[in-house]
Short mmCIF file of C-alpha atoms in Angstrom, two decimals:
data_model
loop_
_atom_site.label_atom_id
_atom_site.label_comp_id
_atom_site.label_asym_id
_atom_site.label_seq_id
_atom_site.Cartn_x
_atom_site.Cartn_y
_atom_site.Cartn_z
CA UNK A 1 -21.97 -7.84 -2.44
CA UNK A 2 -20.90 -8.71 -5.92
CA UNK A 3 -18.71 -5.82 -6.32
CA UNK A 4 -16.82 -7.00 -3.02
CA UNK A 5 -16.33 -10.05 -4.23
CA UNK A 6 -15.32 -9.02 -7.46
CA UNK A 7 -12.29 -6.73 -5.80
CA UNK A 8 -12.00 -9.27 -3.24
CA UNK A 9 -11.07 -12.04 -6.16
CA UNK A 10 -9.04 -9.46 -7.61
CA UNK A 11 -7.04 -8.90 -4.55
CA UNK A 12 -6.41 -12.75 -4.55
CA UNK A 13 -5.10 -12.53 -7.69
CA UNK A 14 -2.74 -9.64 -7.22
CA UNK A 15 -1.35 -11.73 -4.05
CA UNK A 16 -1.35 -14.63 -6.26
CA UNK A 17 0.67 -13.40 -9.34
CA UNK A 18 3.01 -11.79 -6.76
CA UNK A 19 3.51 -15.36 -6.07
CA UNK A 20 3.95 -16.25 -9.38
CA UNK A 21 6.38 -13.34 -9.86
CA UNK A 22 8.43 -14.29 -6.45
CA UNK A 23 9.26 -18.13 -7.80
CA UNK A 24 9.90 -16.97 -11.21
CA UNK A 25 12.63 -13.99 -9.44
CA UNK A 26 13.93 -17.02 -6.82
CA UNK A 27 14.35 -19.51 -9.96
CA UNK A 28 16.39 -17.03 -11.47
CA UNK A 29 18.58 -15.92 -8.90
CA UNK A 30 16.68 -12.81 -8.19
CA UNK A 31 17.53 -11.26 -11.49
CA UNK A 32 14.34 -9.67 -11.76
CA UNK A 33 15.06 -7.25 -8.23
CA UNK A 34 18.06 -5.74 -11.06
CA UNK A 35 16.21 -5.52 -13.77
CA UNK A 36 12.77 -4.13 -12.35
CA UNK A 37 14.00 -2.75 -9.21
CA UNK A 38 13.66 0.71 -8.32
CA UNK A 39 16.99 2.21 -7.99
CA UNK A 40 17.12 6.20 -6.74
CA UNK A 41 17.90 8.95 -9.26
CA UNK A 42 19.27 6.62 -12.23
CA UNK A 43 16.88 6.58 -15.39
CA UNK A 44 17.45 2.85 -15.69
CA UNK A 45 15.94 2.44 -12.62
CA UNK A 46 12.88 4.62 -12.89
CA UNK A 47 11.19 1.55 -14.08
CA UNK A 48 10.98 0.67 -10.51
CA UNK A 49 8.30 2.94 -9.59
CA UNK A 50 5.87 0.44 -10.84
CA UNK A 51 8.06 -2.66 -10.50
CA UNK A 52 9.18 -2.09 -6.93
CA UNK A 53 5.52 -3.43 -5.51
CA UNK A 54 6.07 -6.95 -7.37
CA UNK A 55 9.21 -7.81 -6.23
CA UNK A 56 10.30 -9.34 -2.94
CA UNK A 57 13.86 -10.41 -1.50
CA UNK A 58 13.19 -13.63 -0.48
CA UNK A 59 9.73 -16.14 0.79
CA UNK A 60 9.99 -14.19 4.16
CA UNK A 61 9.73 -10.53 2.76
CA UNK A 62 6.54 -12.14 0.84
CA UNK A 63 5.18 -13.67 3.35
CA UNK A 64 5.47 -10.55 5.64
CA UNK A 65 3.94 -8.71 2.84
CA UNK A 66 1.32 -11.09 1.92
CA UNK A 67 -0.93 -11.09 5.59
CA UNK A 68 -1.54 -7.20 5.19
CA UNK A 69 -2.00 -6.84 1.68
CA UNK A 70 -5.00 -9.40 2.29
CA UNK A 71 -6.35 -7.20 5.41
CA UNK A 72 -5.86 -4.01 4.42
CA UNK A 73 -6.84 -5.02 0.98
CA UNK A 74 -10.18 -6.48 1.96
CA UNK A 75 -10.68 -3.33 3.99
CA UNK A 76 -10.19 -1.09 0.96
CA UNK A 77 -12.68 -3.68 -1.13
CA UNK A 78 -15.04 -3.53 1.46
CA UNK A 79 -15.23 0.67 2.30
CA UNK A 80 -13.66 2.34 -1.14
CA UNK A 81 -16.03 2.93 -3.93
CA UNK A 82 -14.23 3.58 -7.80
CA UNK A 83 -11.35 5.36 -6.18
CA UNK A 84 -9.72 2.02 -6.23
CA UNK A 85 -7.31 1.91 -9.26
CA UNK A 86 -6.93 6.15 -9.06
CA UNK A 87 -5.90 5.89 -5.29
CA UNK A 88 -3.83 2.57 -6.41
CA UNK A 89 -2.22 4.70 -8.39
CA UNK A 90 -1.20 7.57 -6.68
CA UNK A 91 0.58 5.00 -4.40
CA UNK A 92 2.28 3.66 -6.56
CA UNK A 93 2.97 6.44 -8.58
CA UNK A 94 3.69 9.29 -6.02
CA UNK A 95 5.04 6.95 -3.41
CA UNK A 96 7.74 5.54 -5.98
CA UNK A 97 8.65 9.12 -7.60
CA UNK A 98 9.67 10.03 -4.42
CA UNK A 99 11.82 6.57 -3.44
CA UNK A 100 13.03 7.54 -6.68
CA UNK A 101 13.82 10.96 -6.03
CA UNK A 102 15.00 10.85 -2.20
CA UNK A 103 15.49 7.42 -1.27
CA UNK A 104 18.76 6.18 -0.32
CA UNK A 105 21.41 4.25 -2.93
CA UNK A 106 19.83 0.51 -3.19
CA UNK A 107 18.01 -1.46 -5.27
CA UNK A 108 14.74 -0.58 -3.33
CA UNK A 109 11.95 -4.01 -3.84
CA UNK A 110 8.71 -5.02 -2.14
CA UNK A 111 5.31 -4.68 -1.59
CA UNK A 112 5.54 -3.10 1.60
CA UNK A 113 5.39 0.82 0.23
CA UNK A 114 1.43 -0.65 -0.81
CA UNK A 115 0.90 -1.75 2.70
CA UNK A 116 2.13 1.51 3.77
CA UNK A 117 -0.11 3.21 1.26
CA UNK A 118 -2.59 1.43 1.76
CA UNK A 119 -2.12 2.00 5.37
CA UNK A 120 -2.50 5.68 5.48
CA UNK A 121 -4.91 6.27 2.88
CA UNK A 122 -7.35 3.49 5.39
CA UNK A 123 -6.60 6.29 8.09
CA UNK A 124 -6.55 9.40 6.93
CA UNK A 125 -9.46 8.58 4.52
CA UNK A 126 -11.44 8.06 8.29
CA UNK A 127 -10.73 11.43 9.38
CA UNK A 128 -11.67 13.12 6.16
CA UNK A 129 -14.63 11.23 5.05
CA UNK A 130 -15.65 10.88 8.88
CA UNK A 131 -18.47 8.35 8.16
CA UNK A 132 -18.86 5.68 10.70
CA UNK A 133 -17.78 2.89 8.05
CA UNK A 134 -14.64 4.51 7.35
CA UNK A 135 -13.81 6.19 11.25
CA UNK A 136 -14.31 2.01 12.32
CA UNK A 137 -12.13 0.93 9.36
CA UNK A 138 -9.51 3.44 10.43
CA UNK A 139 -10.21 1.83 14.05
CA UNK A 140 -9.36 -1.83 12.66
CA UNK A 141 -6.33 -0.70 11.11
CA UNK A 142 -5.19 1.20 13.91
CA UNK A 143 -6.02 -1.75 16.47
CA UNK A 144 -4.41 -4.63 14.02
CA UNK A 145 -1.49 -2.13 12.41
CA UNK A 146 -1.00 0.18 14.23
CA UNK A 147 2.39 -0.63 15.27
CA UNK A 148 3.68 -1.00 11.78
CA UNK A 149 3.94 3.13 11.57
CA UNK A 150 7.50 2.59 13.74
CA UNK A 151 8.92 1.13 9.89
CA UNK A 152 8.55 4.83 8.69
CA UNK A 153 11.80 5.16 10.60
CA UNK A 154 15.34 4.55 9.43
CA UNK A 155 17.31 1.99 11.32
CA UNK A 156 16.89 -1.28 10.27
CA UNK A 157 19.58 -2.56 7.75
CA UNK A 158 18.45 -3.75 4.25
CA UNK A 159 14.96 -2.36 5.09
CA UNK A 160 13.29 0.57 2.54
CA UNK A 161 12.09 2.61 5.20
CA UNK A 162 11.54 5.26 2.51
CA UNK A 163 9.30 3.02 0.69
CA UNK A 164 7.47 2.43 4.26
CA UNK A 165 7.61 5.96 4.71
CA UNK A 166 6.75 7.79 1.29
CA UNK A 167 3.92 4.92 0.95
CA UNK A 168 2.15 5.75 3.50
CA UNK A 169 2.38 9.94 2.68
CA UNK A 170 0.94 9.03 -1.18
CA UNK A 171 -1.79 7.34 0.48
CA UNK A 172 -2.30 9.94 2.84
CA UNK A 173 -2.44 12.36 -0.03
CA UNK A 174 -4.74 9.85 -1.79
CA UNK A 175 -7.36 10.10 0.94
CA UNK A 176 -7.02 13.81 0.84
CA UNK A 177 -7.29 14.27 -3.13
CA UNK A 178 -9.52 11.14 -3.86
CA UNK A 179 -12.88 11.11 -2.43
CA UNK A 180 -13.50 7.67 -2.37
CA UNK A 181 -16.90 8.15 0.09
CA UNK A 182 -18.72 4.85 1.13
CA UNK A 183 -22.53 4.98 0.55
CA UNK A 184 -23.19 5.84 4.76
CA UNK A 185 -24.22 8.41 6.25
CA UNK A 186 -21.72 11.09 7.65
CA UNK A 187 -21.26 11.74 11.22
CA UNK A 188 -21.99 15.59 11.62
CA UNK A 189 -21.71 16.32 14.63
CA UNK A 190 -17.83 15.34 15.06
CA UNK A 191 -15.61 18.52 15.01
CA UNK A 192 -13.12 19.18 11.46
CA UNK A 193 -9.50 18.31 12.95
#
């Protein structure tokens, strides 16, 4: 229980500095979105990669980021084990190299590619690990996000739908590379997909 609160805290305080980050980027006219951005195929904007996630358009991209970063987060404090900071950072890592390397010609910003990650490592991590915890976590996700999958698809102007998209392959490819088992017992008897 002390671990969970621990990440749980930590979580709070991620959500809280992008907060932080958010006023400091509004009280300067967004500056920061140029200057930390992640901007495809341009060195200066490789930087990015790791700035993207802590940088947000405006209160209402926050605030539509801030809701499932709290959920999904307190999912992932609740079923991962170390994995944590190594499946952290193959989001953010792998997810952003490839904004980087295929996304479209923008100043791409925004915490949802971590949702996203976060997102399909919570799912696919249920079908590998197929323990009960992490099949009903997938479940929740499913049930409360679900729907969220359809921003994987291009359409919707001023939207990074390959930070949506990419995010939520990295943390597919988390799942699959990190094994980031909770301490339950498997289910053996369910058939290997």
């Amino acid at each position: 229980m002390r671990v969970f609160l621990r990440r749980v805290t930590a979580l709070i305080g991620f959500v809280a500095a992008l907060w932080i980050i958010q006023a400091v980027n509004w009280a300067t006219g967004y500056a920061l979105n140029a200057a930390f951005g992640l901007i495809p195929r341009q060195v200066s904007g490789l930087d990015g990669v790791v700035g993207m996630p802590f940088l947000h358009g405006s209160f209402e991209h926050l605030i539509a980021n801030t809701a499932p970063l709290l959920l999904l987060g307190t999912l992932l404090a609740a079923t991962a084990t170390r994995a944590l900071v190594a499946m952290n950072g193959v989001v953010v890592g792998l997810g952003g190299a490839l904004v980087w390397l295929l996304g479209s010609s923008a100043i791409h910003i925004g915490a949802s590619g971590l949702v996203f990650g976060w997102f399909g490592f919570l799912i696919t991590r249920g079908l590998v690990d197929r323990s009960p915890v992490t099949l009903g976590a997938s479940v929740l996700v499913l049930v409360f996000y679900g729907s969220i999958i359809w921003g994987v698809l291009p359409g919707q102007p001023g939207v990074s739908w390959e930070a949506h998209l990419f995010g939520a392959i990295a943390g597919a490819a988390a799942a699959i590379l990190i094994r980031a088992h909770v301490h339950a017992p498997r289910m053996r008897d369910v058939n290997r997909p």
